[in-house]
JSON list of C-alpha atoms in Angstrom, two decimals:
[
{"chain": "X", "resi": 811, "resn": "MET", "atom": "CA", "xyz": [-78.40, -22.50, 8.60]},
{"chain": "X", "resi": 812, "resn": "ALA", "atom": "CA", "xyz": [-82.15, -22.09, 8.85]},
{"chain": "X", "resi": 813, "resn": "ARG", "atom": "CA", "xyz": [-84.50, -23.21, 6.12]},
{"chain": "X", "resi": 814, "resn": "TYR", "atom": "CA", "xyz": [-88.12, -22.14, 5.77]},
{"chain": "X", "resi": 815, "resn": "ALA", "atom": "CA", "xyz": [-90.90, -23.78, 3.80]},
{"chain": "X", "resi": 816, "resn": "GLY", "atom": "CA", "xyz": [-94.36, -22.43, 3.19]},
{"chain": "X", "resi": 817, "resn": "GLN", "atom": "CA", "xyz": [-97.38, -23.85, 5.00]},
{"chain": "X", "resi": 818, "resn": "ASP", "atom": "CA", "xyz": [-97.84, -26.58, 2.42]},
{"chain": "X", "resi": 819, "resn": "GLN", "atom": "CA", "xyz": [-94.23, -27.73, 3.06]},
{"chain": "X", "resi": 820, "resn": "THR", "atom": "CA", "xyz": [-93.74, -28.51, -0.65]},
{"chain": "X", "resi": 821, "resn": "GLY", "atom": "CA", "xyz": [-90.44, -26.73, -0.93]},
{"chain": "X", "resi": 822, "resn": "VAL", "atom": "CA", "xyz": [-88.07, -24.33, 0.72]},
{"chain": "X", "resi": 823, "resn": "LEU", "atom": "CA", "xyz": [-88.84, -20.71, -0.07]},
{"chain": "X", "resi": 824, "resn": "PHE", "atom": "CA", "xyz": [-85.63, -19.26, 1.34]},
{"chain": "X", "resi": 825, "resn": "TYR", "atom": "CA", "xyz": [-82.66, -19.90, 3.61]},
{"chain": "X", "resi": 826, "resn": "ILE", "atom": "CA", "xyz": [-81.46, -17.82, 6.56]},
{"chain": "X", "resi": 827, "resn": "ASN", "atom": "CA", "xyz": [-77.86, -17.67, 7.72]},
{"chain": "X", "resi": 828, "resn": "PRO", "atom": "CA", "xyz": [-78.04, -16.65, 11.40]},
{"chain": "X", "resi": 829, "resn": "TYR", "atom": "CA", "xyz": [-74.24, -16.42, 11.54]},
{"chain": "X", "resi": 830, "resn": "ASN", "atom": "CA", "xyz": [-74.17, -13.73, 8.82]},
{"chain": "X", "resi": 831, "resn": "ASN", "atom": "CA", "xyz": [-76.54, -11.13, 10.28]},
{"chain": "X", "resi": 832, "resn": "GLY", "atom": "CA", "xyz": [-79.57, -13.17, 9.23]},
{"chain": "X", "resi": 833, "resn": "ALA", "atom": "CA", "xyz": [-78.74, -13.04, 5.53]},
{"chain": "X", "resi": 834, "resn": "ILE", "atom": "CA", "xyz": [-81.59, -14.44, 3.41]},
{"chain": "X", "resi": 835, "resn": "PHE", "atom": "CA", "xyz": [-80.89, -16.19, 0.12]},
{"chain": "X", "resi": 836, "resn": "GLY", "atom": "CA", "xyz": [-82.11, -18.85, -2.31]},
{"chain": "X", "resi": 837, "resn": "LYS", "atom": "CA", "xyz": [-81.02, -22.34, -3.29]},
{"chain": "X", "resi": 838, "resn": "GLU", "atom": "CA", "xyz": [-78.46, -21.16, -5.83]},
{"chain": "X", "resi": 839, "resn": "GLU", "atom": "CA", "xyz": [-76.75, -18.90, -3.29]},
{"chain": "X", "resi": 840, "resn": "LEU", "atom": "CA", "xyz": [-76.69, -21.76, -0.77]},
{"chain": "X", "resi": 841, "resn": "SER", "atom": "CA", "xyz": [-75.01, -24.01, -3.34]},
{"chain": "X", "resi": 842, "resn": "LYS", "atom": "CA", "xyz": [-72.40, -21.32, -4.00]},
{"chain": "X", "resi": 843, "resn": "MET", "atom": "CA", "xyz": [-71.79, -20.83, -0.28]},
{"chain": "X", "resi": 844, "resn": "LEU", "atom": "CA", "xyz": [-71.27, -24.58, 0.26]},
{"chain": "X", "resi": 845, "resn": "LYS", "atom": "CA", "xyz": [-68.85, -24.71, -2.66]},
{"chain": "X", "resi": 846, "resn": "LYS", "atom": "CA", "xyz": [-66.97, -21.62, -1.43]},
{"chain": "X", "resi": 847, "resn": "ASN", "atom": "CA", "xyz": [-66.59, -23.18, 2.02]},
{"chain": "X", "resi": 848, "resn": "LYS", "atom": "CA", "xyz": [-65.49, -26.50, 0.47]},
{"chain": "X", "resi": 849, "resn": "MET", "atom": "CA", "xyz": [-68.46, -28.32, 1.96]},
{"chain": "X", "resi": 850, "resn": "GLU", "atom": "CA", "xyz": [-70.10, -31.33, 0.38]},
{"chain": "X", "resi": 851, "resn": "SER", "atom": "CA", "xyz": [-73.52, -30.49, -1.04]},
{"chain": "X", "resi": 852, "resn": "ARG", "atom": "CA", "xyz": [-76.02, -32.75, 0.75]},
{"chain": "X", "resi": 853, "resn": "GLU", "atom": "CA", "xyz": [-79.76, -32.89, 0.16]},
{"chain": "X", "resi": 854, "resn": "ALA", "atom": "CA", "xyz": [-80.34, -32.43, 3.90]},
{"chain": "X", "resi": 855, "resn": "TYR", "atom": "CA", "xyz": [-78.88, -28.92, 3.68]},
{"chain": "X", "resi": 856, "resn": "PHE", "atom": "CA", "xyz": [-81.69, -27.95, 1.32]},
{"chain": "X", "resi": 857, "resn": "GLN", "atom": "CA", "xyz": [-84.58, -29.35, 3.39]},
{"chain": "X", "resi": 858, "resn": "PRO", "atom": "CA", "xyz": [-86.67, -27.39, 5.94]},
{"chain": "X", "resi": 859, "resn": "ALA", "atom": "CA", "xyz": [-85.32, -27.46, 9.48]},
{"chain": "X", "resi": 860, "resn": "ASP", "atom": "CA", "xyz": [-87.48, -28.38, 12.46]},
{"chain": "X", "resi": 861, "resn": "ASN", "atom": "CA", "xyz": [-87.76, -26.57, 15.80]},
{"chain": "X", "resi": 862, "resn": "VAL", "atom": "CA", "xyz": [-85.39, -28.97, 17.56]},
{"chain": "X", "resi": 863, "resn": "HIS", "atom": "CA", "xyz": [-82.71, -28.18, 14.99]},
{"chain": "X", "resi": 864, "resn": "PHE", "atom": "CA", "xyz": [-83.02, -24.45, 15.73]},
{"chain": "X", "resi": 865, "resn": "ILE", "atom": "CA", "xyz": [-82.88, -25.01, 19.48]},
{"chain": "X", "resi": 866, "resn": "ASN", "atom": "CA", "xyz": [-79.80, -27.22, 19.17]},
{"chain": "X", "resi": 867, "resn": "GLN", "atom": "CA", "xyz": [-78.10, -24.60, 16.99]},
{"chain": "X", "resi": 868, "resn": "VAL", "atom": "CA", "xyz": [-78.67, -21.98, 19.69]},
{"chain": "X", "resi": 869, "resn": "PHE", "atom": "CA", "xyz": [-77.46, -24.36, 22.40]},
{"chain": "X", "resi": 870, "resn": "SER", "atom": "CA", "xyz": [-74.32, -25.17, 20.40]},
{"chain": "X", "resi": 871, "resn": "SER", "atom": "CA", "xyz": [-73.51, -21.48, 20.09]},
{"chain": "X", "resi": 872, "resn": "LEU", "atom": "CA", "xyz": [-74.12, -20.97, 23.80]},
{"chain": "X", "resi": 873, "resn": "LEU", "atom": "CA", "xyz": [-71.89, -23.95, 24.62]},
{"chain": "X", "resi": 874, "resn": "LEU", "atom": "CA", "xyz": [-68.97, -22.47, 22.69]},
{"chain": "X", "resi": 875, "resn": "THR", "atom": "CA", "xyz": [-69.44, -19.08, 24.33]},
{"chain": "X", "resi": 876, "resn": "PHE", "atom": "CA", "xyz": [-69.72, -20.51, 27.85]},
{"chain": "X", "resi": 877, "resn": "GLN", "atom": "CA", "xyz": [-66.72, -22.80, 27.29]},
{"chain": "X", "resi": 878, "resn": "ASN", "atom": "CA", "xyz": [-64.63, -19.86, 26.10]},
{"chain": "X", "resi": 879, "resn": "LEU", "atom": "CA", "xyz": [-65.67, -17.82, 29.14]},
{"chain": "X", "resi": 880, "resn": "GLY", "atom": "CA", "xyz": [-64.99, -20.70, 31.53]},
{"chain": "X", "resi": 881, "resn": "TYR", "atom": "CA", "xyz": [-68.58, -20.99, 32.77]},
{"chain": "X", "resi": 882, "resn": "THR", "atom": "CA", "xyz": [-68.43, -24.74, 33.40]},
{"chain": "X", "resi": 883, "resn": "ASP", "atom": "CA", "xyz": [-71.68, -24.79, 35.40]},
{"chain": "X", "resi": 884, "resn": "LYS", "atom": "CA", "xyz": [-73.54, -23.29, 32.44]},
{"chain": "X", "resi": 885, "resn": "VAL", "atom": "CA", "xyz": [-71.82, -25.67, 30.00]},
{"chain": "X", "resi": 886, "resn": "VAL", "atom": "CA", "xyz": [-73.05, -28.64, 32.04]},
{"chain": "X", "resi": 887, "resn": "ARG", "atom": "CA", "xyz": [-76.59, -27.24, 32.13]},
{"chain": "X", "resi": 888, "resn": "ILE", "atom": "CA", "xyz": [-76.72, -26.61, 28.37]},
{"chain": "X", "resi": 889, "resn": "GLU", "atom": "CA", "xyz": [-75.40, -30.12, 27.70]},
{"chain": "X", "resi": 890, "resn": "GLU", "atom": "CA", "xyz": [-78.17, -31.51, 29.93]},
{"chain": "X", "resi": 891, "resn": "LEU", "atom": "CA", "xyz": [-80.78, -29.52, 28.04]},
{"chain": "X", "resi": 892, "resn": "GLN", "atom": "CA", "xyz": [-79.44, -30.73, 24.69]},
{"chain": "X", "resi": 893, "resn": "ARG", "atom": "CA", "xyz": [-79.59, -34.35, 25.82]},
{"chain": "X", "resi": 894, "resn": "PHE", "atom": "CA", "xyz": [-83.14, -33.86, 27.10]},
{"chain": "X", "resi": 895, "resn": "ILE", "atom": "CA", "xyz": [-84.39, -32.26, 23.90]},
{"chain": "X", "resi": 896, "resn": "THR", "atom": "CA", "xyz": [-82.70, -34.89, 21.74]},
{"chain": "X", "resi": 897, "resn": "SER", "atom": "CA", "xyz": [-84.15, -37.75, 23.78]},
{"chain": "X", "resi": 898, "resn": "GLU", "atom": "CA", "xyz": [-87.63, -36.18, 23.70]},
{"chain": "X", "resi": 899, "resn": "GLN", "atom": "CA", "xyz": [-87.42, -35.80, 19.93]},
{"chain": "X", "resi": 900, "resn": "THR", "atom": "CA", "xyz": [-86.34, -39.44, 19.59]},
{"chain": "X", "resi": 901, "resn": "ASN", "atom": "CA", "xyz": [-89.22, -40.59, 21.81]},
{"chain": "X", "resi": 902, "resn": "LEU", "atom": "CA", "xyz": [-91.71, -38.53, 19.80]},
{"chain": "X", "resi": 903, "resn": "GLN", "atom": "CA", "xyz": [-90.42, -39.97, 16.53]},
{"chain": "X", "resi": 904, "resn": "LYS", "atom": "CA", "xyz": [-90.80, -43.51, 17.90]},
{"chain": "X", "resi": 905, "resn": "ARG", "atom": "CA", "xyz": [-94.38, -42.81, 19.01]},
{"chain": "X", "resi": 906, "resn": "ASN", "atom": "CA", "xyz": [-95.26, -41.35, 15.62]},
{"chain": "X", "resi": 907, "resn": "LYS", "atom": "CA", "xyz": [-94.02, -44.50, 13.85]},
{"chain": "X", "resi": 908, "resn": "LYS", "atom": "CA", "xyz": [-96.43, -46.72, 15.81]}
]
């Protein structure tokens, strides 16, 4: 699920569901979708997503596809990329706290 906030980042303007043909909807529709799918409503679901989140979502989808197709070499490479991006994000967060 993608979330977009305006430039001032004061609140989410809309949500995008990339797994449903890019459907765009508001907070109320997101709440209904979570309830329909028997998912716990967490505040994090309603916050803007960062670039690393988007990249990891794409990588997760690729991983499933490559695993299903038996492309083990590509699975290994995607897992390496995910670890790299996650570690870089962690390092950046640590530097920003200093």
